[in-house]
Amino acid sequence: MPDLFTPITVRDITIKNRIVMPPMANDLATEKGGITEALISHYMARAKAKVGLIIVEHSYIEKRGQYSEKQTGIYSDELIPGLCSLAEAIRNCGAISAIQLAHAGLKSKKNATGFLPASPSEIAIPGETEKPLPLTEDEIKELVVKYRQASRRAKEAGFDIIEIHGAHGFLINDFLSPYTNRRTDSYGGNFEKRLQFPLEVVRTVREEIGSAMPLSFRLPSDDIIAGGITIEDSKRIAVELEAAGVDIMDVSGGLSGSRPPGKTEEGYFFSHAHEIKKVIKIPVIGVGGVKNPEFADNAVREGIVDMVAVGRALLADPLWAEKAWDELKRITKQA
């Protein structure tokens, strides 16, 4: 069986190990979403310390989809030079670079965007106070085009992998969830119609980036809200996404966010990731408060997940992956 430091190949890209830095917002961009030296330095510090795959934080594809005031953007060609500098810096430090395309949907804030949150229906996520404004069918089709344009920019900037953000109550999650999608047209209602917009996004991005570039999808494994997505729903969604061209399934939370209420143990989404892994053939990333290198290594060795996302621990210590390498070598020698 592979271990945490075994390389893995996805399409034409070989990742040197199974450690993933997941997309985590830093608010280090300019007010227009441009790349700054501080942002480049943040990712370089982790890339040069043995992280295999770095997924750059959620980058908004249009102004209405912005989440915070200094969030990274990918909505304009004017941003490509900065994105190119970031992708090149990560590559030169030895890691594979990915960037996450995002639209905050029901999680967007009017003080950041100037707009009411875009959504499939007039249903807010519990805890959110702003009344959403449902998208028209024409607006939905325009968004598919904007995802295509954003993926072109990511490819032109030199990123190795693209990830589509479909979790954490962001727009694609809002369409997937029966809790927030109460539409009666071709983009809502039954399971197949709720999946229509996400599939259109995946297919148009796949068409734009071609057959060589890997495509990842951040999957909402469970909304943890009555009437929302369950793990059984997400298993069906994963199968459809794989068929549409997704190469990596990055399994996280749904409408309730990236950390389930009351969950503090390591690998709190690993059981969901393992269930997803049973029904698809592509690599699965597990996430959830991972701190211990031996825990991460065992998860790969035991076939629970194919790759391990290390988030807060890497924020706290840029050298986490390098130290994990040393610790696992020491454990192996002792065994």
Tab-separated table of C-alpha atoms in Angstrom:
chain	number	residue	atom	x	y	z
A	1	MET	CA	0.000	0.000	0.000
A	2	PRO	CA	1.161	3.596	-0.579
A	3	ASP	CA	2.083	5.810	2.365
A	4	LEU	CA	1.917	9.553	3.001
A	5	PHE	CA	5.099	10.192	1.004
A	6	THR	CA	4.327	7.954	-1.990
A	7	PRO	CA	3.892	9.956	-5.235
A	8	ILE	CA	0.505	9.920	-6.960
A	9	THR	CA	-0.219	10.656	-10.633
A	10	VAL	CA	-3.441	12.269	-11.849
A	11	ARG	CA	-3.733	12.578	-15.644
A	12	ASP	CA	-0.412	14.146	-16.689
A	13	ILE	CA	0.533	15.499	-13.251
A	14	THR	CA	2.607	13.627	-10.666
A	15	ILE	CA	2.329	14.890	-7.098
A	16	LYS	CA	5.431	13.999	-5.084
A	17	ASN	CA	3.517	12.979	-1.945
A	18	ARG	CA	-0.002	12.751	-0.492
A	19	ILE	CA	0.089	15.916	1.657
A	20	VAL	CA	-2.347	18.601	0.501
A	21	MET	CA	-2.566	22.179	1.711
A	22	PRO	CA	-6.306	22.818	1.311
A	23	PRO	CA	-7.724	26.180	0.239
A	24	MET	CA	-7.856	28.472	3.286
A	25	ALA	CA	-8.756	32.153	3.086
A	26	ASN	CA	-6.043	34.558	4.194
A	27	ASP	CA	-7.386	37.961	3.084
A	28	LEU	CA	-3.910	38.918	1.910
A	29	ALA	CA	-4.943	39.997	-1.597
A	30	THR	CA	-5.531	43.570	-2.731
A	31	GLU	CA	-8.987	45.116	-2.511
A	32	LYS	CA	-9.473	44.136	-6.171
A	33	GLY	CA	-8.410	40.539	-5.555
A	34	GLY	CA	-4.873	40.907	-6.871
A	35	ILE	CA	-1.918	38.818	-5.739
A	36	THR	CA	0.440	40.425	-3.207
A	37	GLU	CA	3.972	39.605	-2.111
A	38	ALA	CA	2.582	38.590	1.287
A	39	LEU	CA	0.307	36.037	-0.382
A	40	ILE	CA	3.151	34.641	-2.497
A	41	SER	CA	5.399	34.364	0.570
A	42	HIS	CA	2.635	32.560	2.479
A	43	TYR	CA	2.403	29.784	-0.116
A	44	MET	CA	6.137	29.618	-0.807
A	45	ALA	CA	6.851	28.879	2.852
A	46	ARG	CA	4.722	25.715	2.664
A	47	ALA	CA	5.681	24.710	-0.884
A	48	LYS	CA	9.404	24.571	-0.144
A	49	ALA	CA	8.836	22.455	2.984
A	50	LYS	CA	7.695	19.216	1.306
A	51	VAL	CA	3.946	19.878	0.769
A	52	GLY	CA	2.938	17.874	-2.316
A	53	LEU	CA	-0.131	19.795	-3.511
A	54	ILE	CA	-1.066	23.370	-2.649
A	55	ILE	CA	-4.615	24.472	-3.428
A	56	VAL	CA	-4.761	28.261	-3.490
A	57	GLU	CA	-7.677	29.661	-1.528
A	58	HIS	CA	-11.133	30.266	-2.981
A	59	SER	CA	-10.828	32.789	-5.810
A	60	TYR	CA	-13.990	34.565	-6.855
A	61	ILE	CA	-15.147	34.344	-10.460
A	62	GLU	CA	-17.321	37.490	-10.355
A	63	LYS	CA	-17.843	40.433	-8.017
A	64	ARG	CA	-21.214	39.147	-6.806
A	65	GLY	CA	-19.535	35.918	-5.766
A	66	GLN	CA	-16.968	37.589	-3.497
A	67	TYR	CA	-16.841	36.423	0.126
A	68	SER	CA	-14.548	38.928	1.826
A	69	GLU	CA	-12.973	42.289	1.041
A	70	LYS	CA	-9.387	41.123	0.369
A	71	GLN	CA	-10.164	37.727	-1.113
A	72	THR	CA	-8.147	36.423	-4.062
A	73	GLY	CA	-9.893	37.014	-7.380
A	74	ILE	CA	-9.864	35.353	-10.793
A	75	TYR	CA	-12.685	37.345	-12.425
A	76	SER	CA	-10.594	39.475	-14.813
A	77	ASP	CA	-7.728	39.023	-17.262
A	78	GLU	CA	-5.995	41.903	-15.458
A	79	LEU	CA	-5.355	39.495	-12.578
A	80	ILE	CA	-3.479	36.925	-14.711
A	81	PRO	CA	0.051	38.381	-14.263
A	82	GLY	CA	-0.229	38.208	-10.478
A	83	LEU	CA	-1.697	34.714	-10.600
A	84	CYS	CA	1.148	33.705	-12.908
A	85	SER	CA	3.693	34.921	-10.342
A	86	LEU	CA	1.971	32.891	-7.628
A	87	ALA	CA	1.786	29.676	-9.670
A	88	GLU	CA	5.434	30.055	-10.719
A	89	ALA	CA	6.550	30.625	-7.122
A	90	ILE	CA	4.784	27.477	-5.910
A	91	ARG	CA	6.220	25.442	-8.795
A	92	ASN	CA	9.758	26.738	-8.218
A	93	CYS	CA	9.505	25.662	-4.585
A	94	GLY	CA	8.748	22.079	-5.607
A	95	ALA	CA	4.987	21.717	-5.081
A	96	ILE	CA	2.128	21.150	-7.502
A	97	SER	CA	-0.165	24.176	-7.680
A	98	ALA	CA	-3.954	24.224	-7.847
A	99	ILE	CA	-6.398	27.098	-7.576
A	100	GLN	CA	-9.976	26.916	-6.376
A	101	LEU	CA	-12.658	28.657	-8.450
A	102	ALA	CA	-15.433	29.938	-6.241
A	103	HIS	CA	-18.696	31.825	-6.040
A	104	ALA	CA	-19.803	32.465	-2.464
A	105	GLY	CA	-23.518	32.284	-3.267
A	106	LEU	CA	-25.480	32.347	-0.007
A	107	LYS	CA	-22.262	32.961	1.933
A	108	SER	CA	-21.489	36.229	0.123
A	109	LYS	CA	-21.747	39.482	2.074
A	110	LYS	CA	-23.313	42.671	0.748
A	111	ASN	CA	-20.621	44.791	2.418
A	112	ALA	CA	-18.064	43.019	0.217
A	113	THR	CA	-20.026	42.768	-3.028
A	114	GLY	CA	-22.650	45.513	-2.983
A	115	PHE	CA	-25.237	42.868	-3.925
A	116	LEU	CA	-27.670	40.632	-2.109
A	117	PRO	CA	-26.460	36.998	-2.007
A	118	ALA	CA	-27.080	35.095	-5.247
A	119	SER	CA	-28.904	31.828	-4.745
A	120	PRO	CA	-31.088	29.199	-6.373
A	121	SER	CA	-34.075	30.149	-4.151
A	122	GLU	CA	-35.225	32.616	-1.497
A	123	ILE	CA	-33.948	30.314	1.236
A	124	ALA	CA	-31.078	31.408	3.475
A	125	ILE	CA	-28.674	29.092	5.268
A	126	PRO	CA	-29.425	28.938	9.001
A	127	GLY	CA	-27.370	31.611	10.723
A	128	GLU	CA	-27.110	33.861	7.665
A	129	THR	CA	-29.096	37.098	7.992
A	130	GLU	CA	-29.130	38.597	4.486
A	131	LYS	CA	-32.115	37.767	2.282
A	132	PRO	CA	-30.926	36.007	-0.917
A	133	LEU	CA	-31.973	36.938	-4.436
A	134	PRO	CA	-32.697	33.944	-6.701
A	135	LEU	CA	-30.822	33.758	-9.975
A	136	THR	CA	-32.705	33.736	-13.268
A	137	GLU	CA	-32.015	30.980	-15.790
A	138	ASP	CA	-30.147	33.472	-17.984
A	139	GLU	CA	-27.970	34.508	-15.022
A	140	ILE	CA	-27.188	30.853	-14.315
A	141	LYS	CA	-26.045	30.334	-17.895
A	142	GLU	CA	-23.901	33.482	-17.655
A	143	LEU	CA	-22.252	32.053	-14.543
A	144	VAL	CA	-21.320	28.876	-16.400
A	145	VAL	CA	-19.505	31.098	-18.908
A	146	LYS	CA	-17.742	32.911	-16.059
A	147	TYR	CA	-16.505	29.610	-14.650
A	148	ARG	CA	-15.153	28.807	-18.114
A	149	GLN	CA	-13.385	32.169	-18.321
A	150	ALA	CA	-11.918	31.736	-14.840
A	151	SER	CA	-10.586	28.291	-15.735
A	152	ARG	CA	-8.937	29.754	-18.844
A	153	ARG	CA	-7.211	32.362	-16.671
A	154	ALA	CA	-6.036	29.679	-14.249
A	155	LYS	CA	-4.565	27.645	-17.078
A	156	GLU	CA	-2.935	30.691	-18.684
A	157	ALA	CA	-1.442	31.596	-15.295
A	158	GLY	CA	0.285	28.220	-15.173
A	159	PHE	CA	-1.560	26.380	-12.415
A	160	ASP	CA	-1.250	22.597	-12.653
A	161	ILE	CA	-4.729	21.712	-11.347
A	162	ILE	CA	-8.079	23.480	-11.085
A	163	GLU	CA	-10.521	22.889	-8.246
A	164	ILE	CA	-14.210	23.837	-8.311
A	165	HIS	CA	-15.607	24.842	-4.920
A	166	GLY	CA	-18.869	22.965	-4.409
A	167	ALA	CA	-18.995	22.887	-0.600
A	168	HIS	CA	-19.373	25.038	2.563
A	169	GLY	CA	-22.633	26.713	1.529
A	170	PHE	CA	-21.086	28.364	-1.524
A	171	LEU	CA	-23.172	28.654	-4.695
A	172	ILE	CA	-22.711	25.169	-6.158
A	173	ASN	CA	-23.491	23.624	-2.753
A	174	ASP	CA	-26.613	25.825	-2.650
A	175	PHE	CA	-27.789	24.306	-5.929
A	176	LEU	CA	-26.981	20.751	-4.866
A	177	SER	CA	-28.793	20.942	-1.539
A	178	PRO	CA	-32.546	20.270	-1.333
A	179	TYR	CA	-32.600	22.621	1.672
A	180	THR	CA	-31.567	25.705	-0.327
A	181	ASN	CA	-32.686	24.737	-3.840
A	182	ARG	CA	-36.475	24.938	-4.092
A	183	ARG	CA	-36.605	25.888	-7.767
A	184	THR	CA	-39.257	24.451	-10.079
A	185	ASP	CA	-37.424	24.933	-13.383
A	186	SER	CA	-34.672	22.868	-15.015
A	187	TYR	CA	-32.200	23.849	-12.246
A	188	GLY	CA	-34.110	22.574	-9.237
A	189	GLY	CA	-36.593	20.140	-7.805
A	190	ASN	CA	-35.475	16.521	-8.012
A	191	PHE	CA	-31.923	15.219	-7.619
A	192	GLU	CA	-31.100	15.339	-11.326
A	193	LYS	CA	-32.236	18.947	-11.711
A	194	ARG	CA	-30.360	20.119	-8.617
A	195	LEU	CA	-27.248	18.604	-10.172
A	196	GLN	CA	-27.743	20.362	-13.511
A	197	PHE	CA	-25.840	23.590	-12.770
A	198	PRO	CA	-22.859	21.868	-11.087
A	199	LEU	CA	-22.571	19.444	-14.001
A	200	GLU	CA	-22.719	22.275	-16.539
A	201	VAL	CA	-19.882	24.011	-14.685
A	202	VAL	CA	-17.755	20.851	-14.544
A	203	ARG	CA	-18.307	20.019	-18.206
A	204	THR	CA	-17.556	23.531	-19.456
A	205	VAL	CA	-14.405	23.770	-17.333
A	206	ARG	CA	-13.268	20.349	-18.542
A	207	GLU	CA	-13.858	21.431	-22.139
A	208	GLU	CA	-11.897	24.645	-21.593
A	209	ILE	CA	-8.834	23.127	-19.900
A	210	GLY	CA	-8.549	20.067	-22.154
A	211	SER	CA	-7.814	16.444	-21.427
A	212	ALA	CA	-4.354	16.733	-19.813
A	213	MET	CA	-5.061	19.097	-16.909
A	214	PRO	CA	-6.533	17.518	-13.744
A	215	LEU	CA	-9.819	18.821	-12.351
A	216	SER	CA	-10.694	18.614	-8.664
A	217	PHE	CA	-14.055	19.186	-7.000
A	218	ARG	CA	-14.640	20.124	-3.352
A	219	LEU	CA	-17.619	17.964	-2.464
A	220	PRO	CA	-20.167	18.714	0.290
A	221	SER	CA	-20.395	15.326	2.000
A	222	ASP	CA	-23.170	16.280	4.438
A	223	ASP	CA	-25.043	19.535	5.083
A	224	ILE	CA	-25.688	18.436	8.694
A	225	ILE	CA	-29.023	20.249	8.398
A	226	ALA	CA	-32.396	18.506	8.361
A	227	GLY	CA	-33.596	18.435	4.765
A	228	GLY	CA	-30.105	18.966	3.339
A	229	ILE	CA	-27.534	16.772	1.598
A	230	THR	CA	-26.702	13.488	3.322
A	231	ILE	CA	-23.755	11.170	2.753
A	232	GLU	CA	-25.969	8.965	0.579
A	233	ASP	CA	-26.763	11.996	-1.607
A	234	SER	CA	-23.089	12.957	-1.875
A	235	LYS	CA	-22.156	9.440	-2.976
A	236	ARG	CA	-24.590	9.768	-5.878
A	237	ILE	CA	-23.274	13.255	-6.647
A	238	ALA	CA	-19.671	11.993	-6.667
A	239	VAL	CA	-20.470	9.294	-9.214
A	240	GLU	CA	-22.048	11.853	-11.557
A	241	LEU	CA	-19.147	14.286	-11.144
A	242	GLU	CA	-16.594	11.611	-11.946
A	243	ALA	CA	-18.498	10.732	-15.111
A	244	ALA	CA	-18.533	14.428	-16.084
A	245	GLY	CA	-14.738	14.730	-15.932
A	246	VAL	CA	-13.656	15.286	-12.311
A	247	ASP	CA	-10.273	13.670	-11.485
A	248	ILE	CA	-9.947	14.323	-7.726
A	249	MET	CA	-12.704	14.386	-5.103
A	250	ASP	CA	-11.892	16.738	-2.219
A	251	VAL	CA	-14.404	15.729	0.456
A	252	SER	CA	-15.461	18.354	3.004
A	253	GLY	CA	-18.621	19.771	4.620
A	254	GLY	CA	-21.809	21.229	3.225
A	255	LEU	CA	-24.071	24.066	4.321
A	256	SER	CA	-22.803	23.852	7.915
A	257	GLY	CA	-19.277	24.702	6.789
A	258	SER	CA	-15.826	23.204	6.933
A	259	ARG	CA	-16.066	21.954	10.521
A	260	PRO	CA	-19.093	19.965	11.764
A	261	PRO	CA	-20.658	21.373	14.946
A	262	GLY	CA	-19.013	19.880	18.016
A	263	LYS	CA	-16.381	17.906	16.074
A	264	THR	CA	-12.810	18.215	17.303
A	265	GLU	CA	-11.232	14.800	16.601
A	266	GLU	CA	-8.692	14.365	13.828
A	267	GLY	CA	-10.062	13.385	10.454
A	268	TYR	CA	-13.668	14.323	11.175
A	269	PHE	CA	-14.605	14.043	7.474
A	270	PHE	CA	-12.507	10.919	6.828
A	271	SER	CA	-15.418	8.521	7.308
A	272	HIS	CA	-17.374	10.420	4.674
A	273	ALA	CA	-14.374	10.482	2.353
A	274	HIS	CA	-14.016	6.725	2.748
A	275	GLU	CA	-17.674	6.206	1.847
A	276	ILE	CA	-17.167	8.357	-1.262
A	277	LYS	CA	-14.020	6.393	-2.133
A	278	LYS	CA	-16.068	3.176	-2.243
A	279	VAL	CA	-18.215	4.375	-5.163
A	280	ILE	CA	-15.659	6.156	-7.406
A	281	LYS	CA	-12.290	5.271	-8.923
A	282	ILE	CA	-10.552	8.648	-8.781
A	283	PRO	CA	-8.347	9.786	-5.858
A	284	VAL	CA	-10.101	11.103	-2.752
A	285	ILE	CA	-8.756	13.792	-0.413
A	286	GLY	CA	-9.681	13.508	3.258
A	287	VAL	CA	-9.837	16.599	5.475
A	288	GLY	CA	-10.658	17.433	9.048
A	289	GLY	CA	-8.341	18.845	11.698
A	290	VAL	CA	-5.367	16.619	10.894
A	291	LYS	CA	-2.354	17.321	13.105
A	292	ASN	CA	-0.539	14.024	13.666
A	293	PRO	CA	1.720	12.752	10.835
A	294	GLU	CA	1.273	9.126	11.915
A	295	PHE	CA	-2.515	9.525	11.804
A	296	ALA	CA	-2.263	10.924	8.257
A	297	ASP	CA	0.149	8.213	7.162
A	298	ASN	CA	-2.055	5.424	8.532
A	299	ALA	CA	-5.099	6.843	6.747
A	300	VAL	CA	-3.286	6.466	3.415
A	301	ARG	CA	-1.746	3.092	4.253
A	302	GLU	CA	-5.122	1.679	5.306
A	303	GLY	CA	-6.826	2.924	2.137
A	304	ILE	CA	-9.210	5.238	3.971
A	305	VAL	CA	-8.213	8.157	1.723
A	306	ASP	CA	-5.703	8.676	-1.084
A	307	MET	CA	-4.453	12.095	0.011
A	308	VAL	CA	-4.622	14.029	3.275
A	309	ALA	CA	-5.439	17.724	3.598
A	310	VAL	CA	-3.595	19.424	6.447
A	311	GLY	CA	-5.072	22.861	7.072
A	312	ARG	CA	-4.805	24.604	10.420
A	313	ALA	CA	-1.657	22.675	11.337
A	314	LEU	CA	0.072	24.017	8.204
A	315	LEU	CA	-1.144	27.528	8.954
A	316	ALA	CA	0.373	27.262	12.409
A	317	ASP	CA	3.619	25.674	11.195
A	318	PRO	CA	4.784	26.030	7.569
A	319	LEU	CA	7.298	23.229	8.221
A	320	TRP	CA	4.646	20.645	9.199
A	321	ALA	CA	5.229	18.428	6.146
A	322	GLU	CA	9.004	18.550	6.523
A	323	LYS	CA	8.722	17.600	10.192
A	324	ALA	CA	6.249	14.838	9.279
A	325	TRP	CA	8.860	13.350	6.923
A	326	ASP	CA	11.434	13.289	9.715
A	327	GLU	CA	9.015	11.854	12.263
A	328	LEU	CA	7.765	9.065	9.985
A	329	LYS	CA	11.332	8.089	9.088
A	330	ARG	CA	12.134	7.875	12.798
A	331	ILE	CA	9.083	5.700	13.469
A	332	THR	CA	10.020	3.406	10.571
A	333	LYS	CA	13.548	2.944	11.900
A	334	GLN	CA	12.231	2.081	15.344
A	335	ALA	CA	9.760	-0.488	14.010
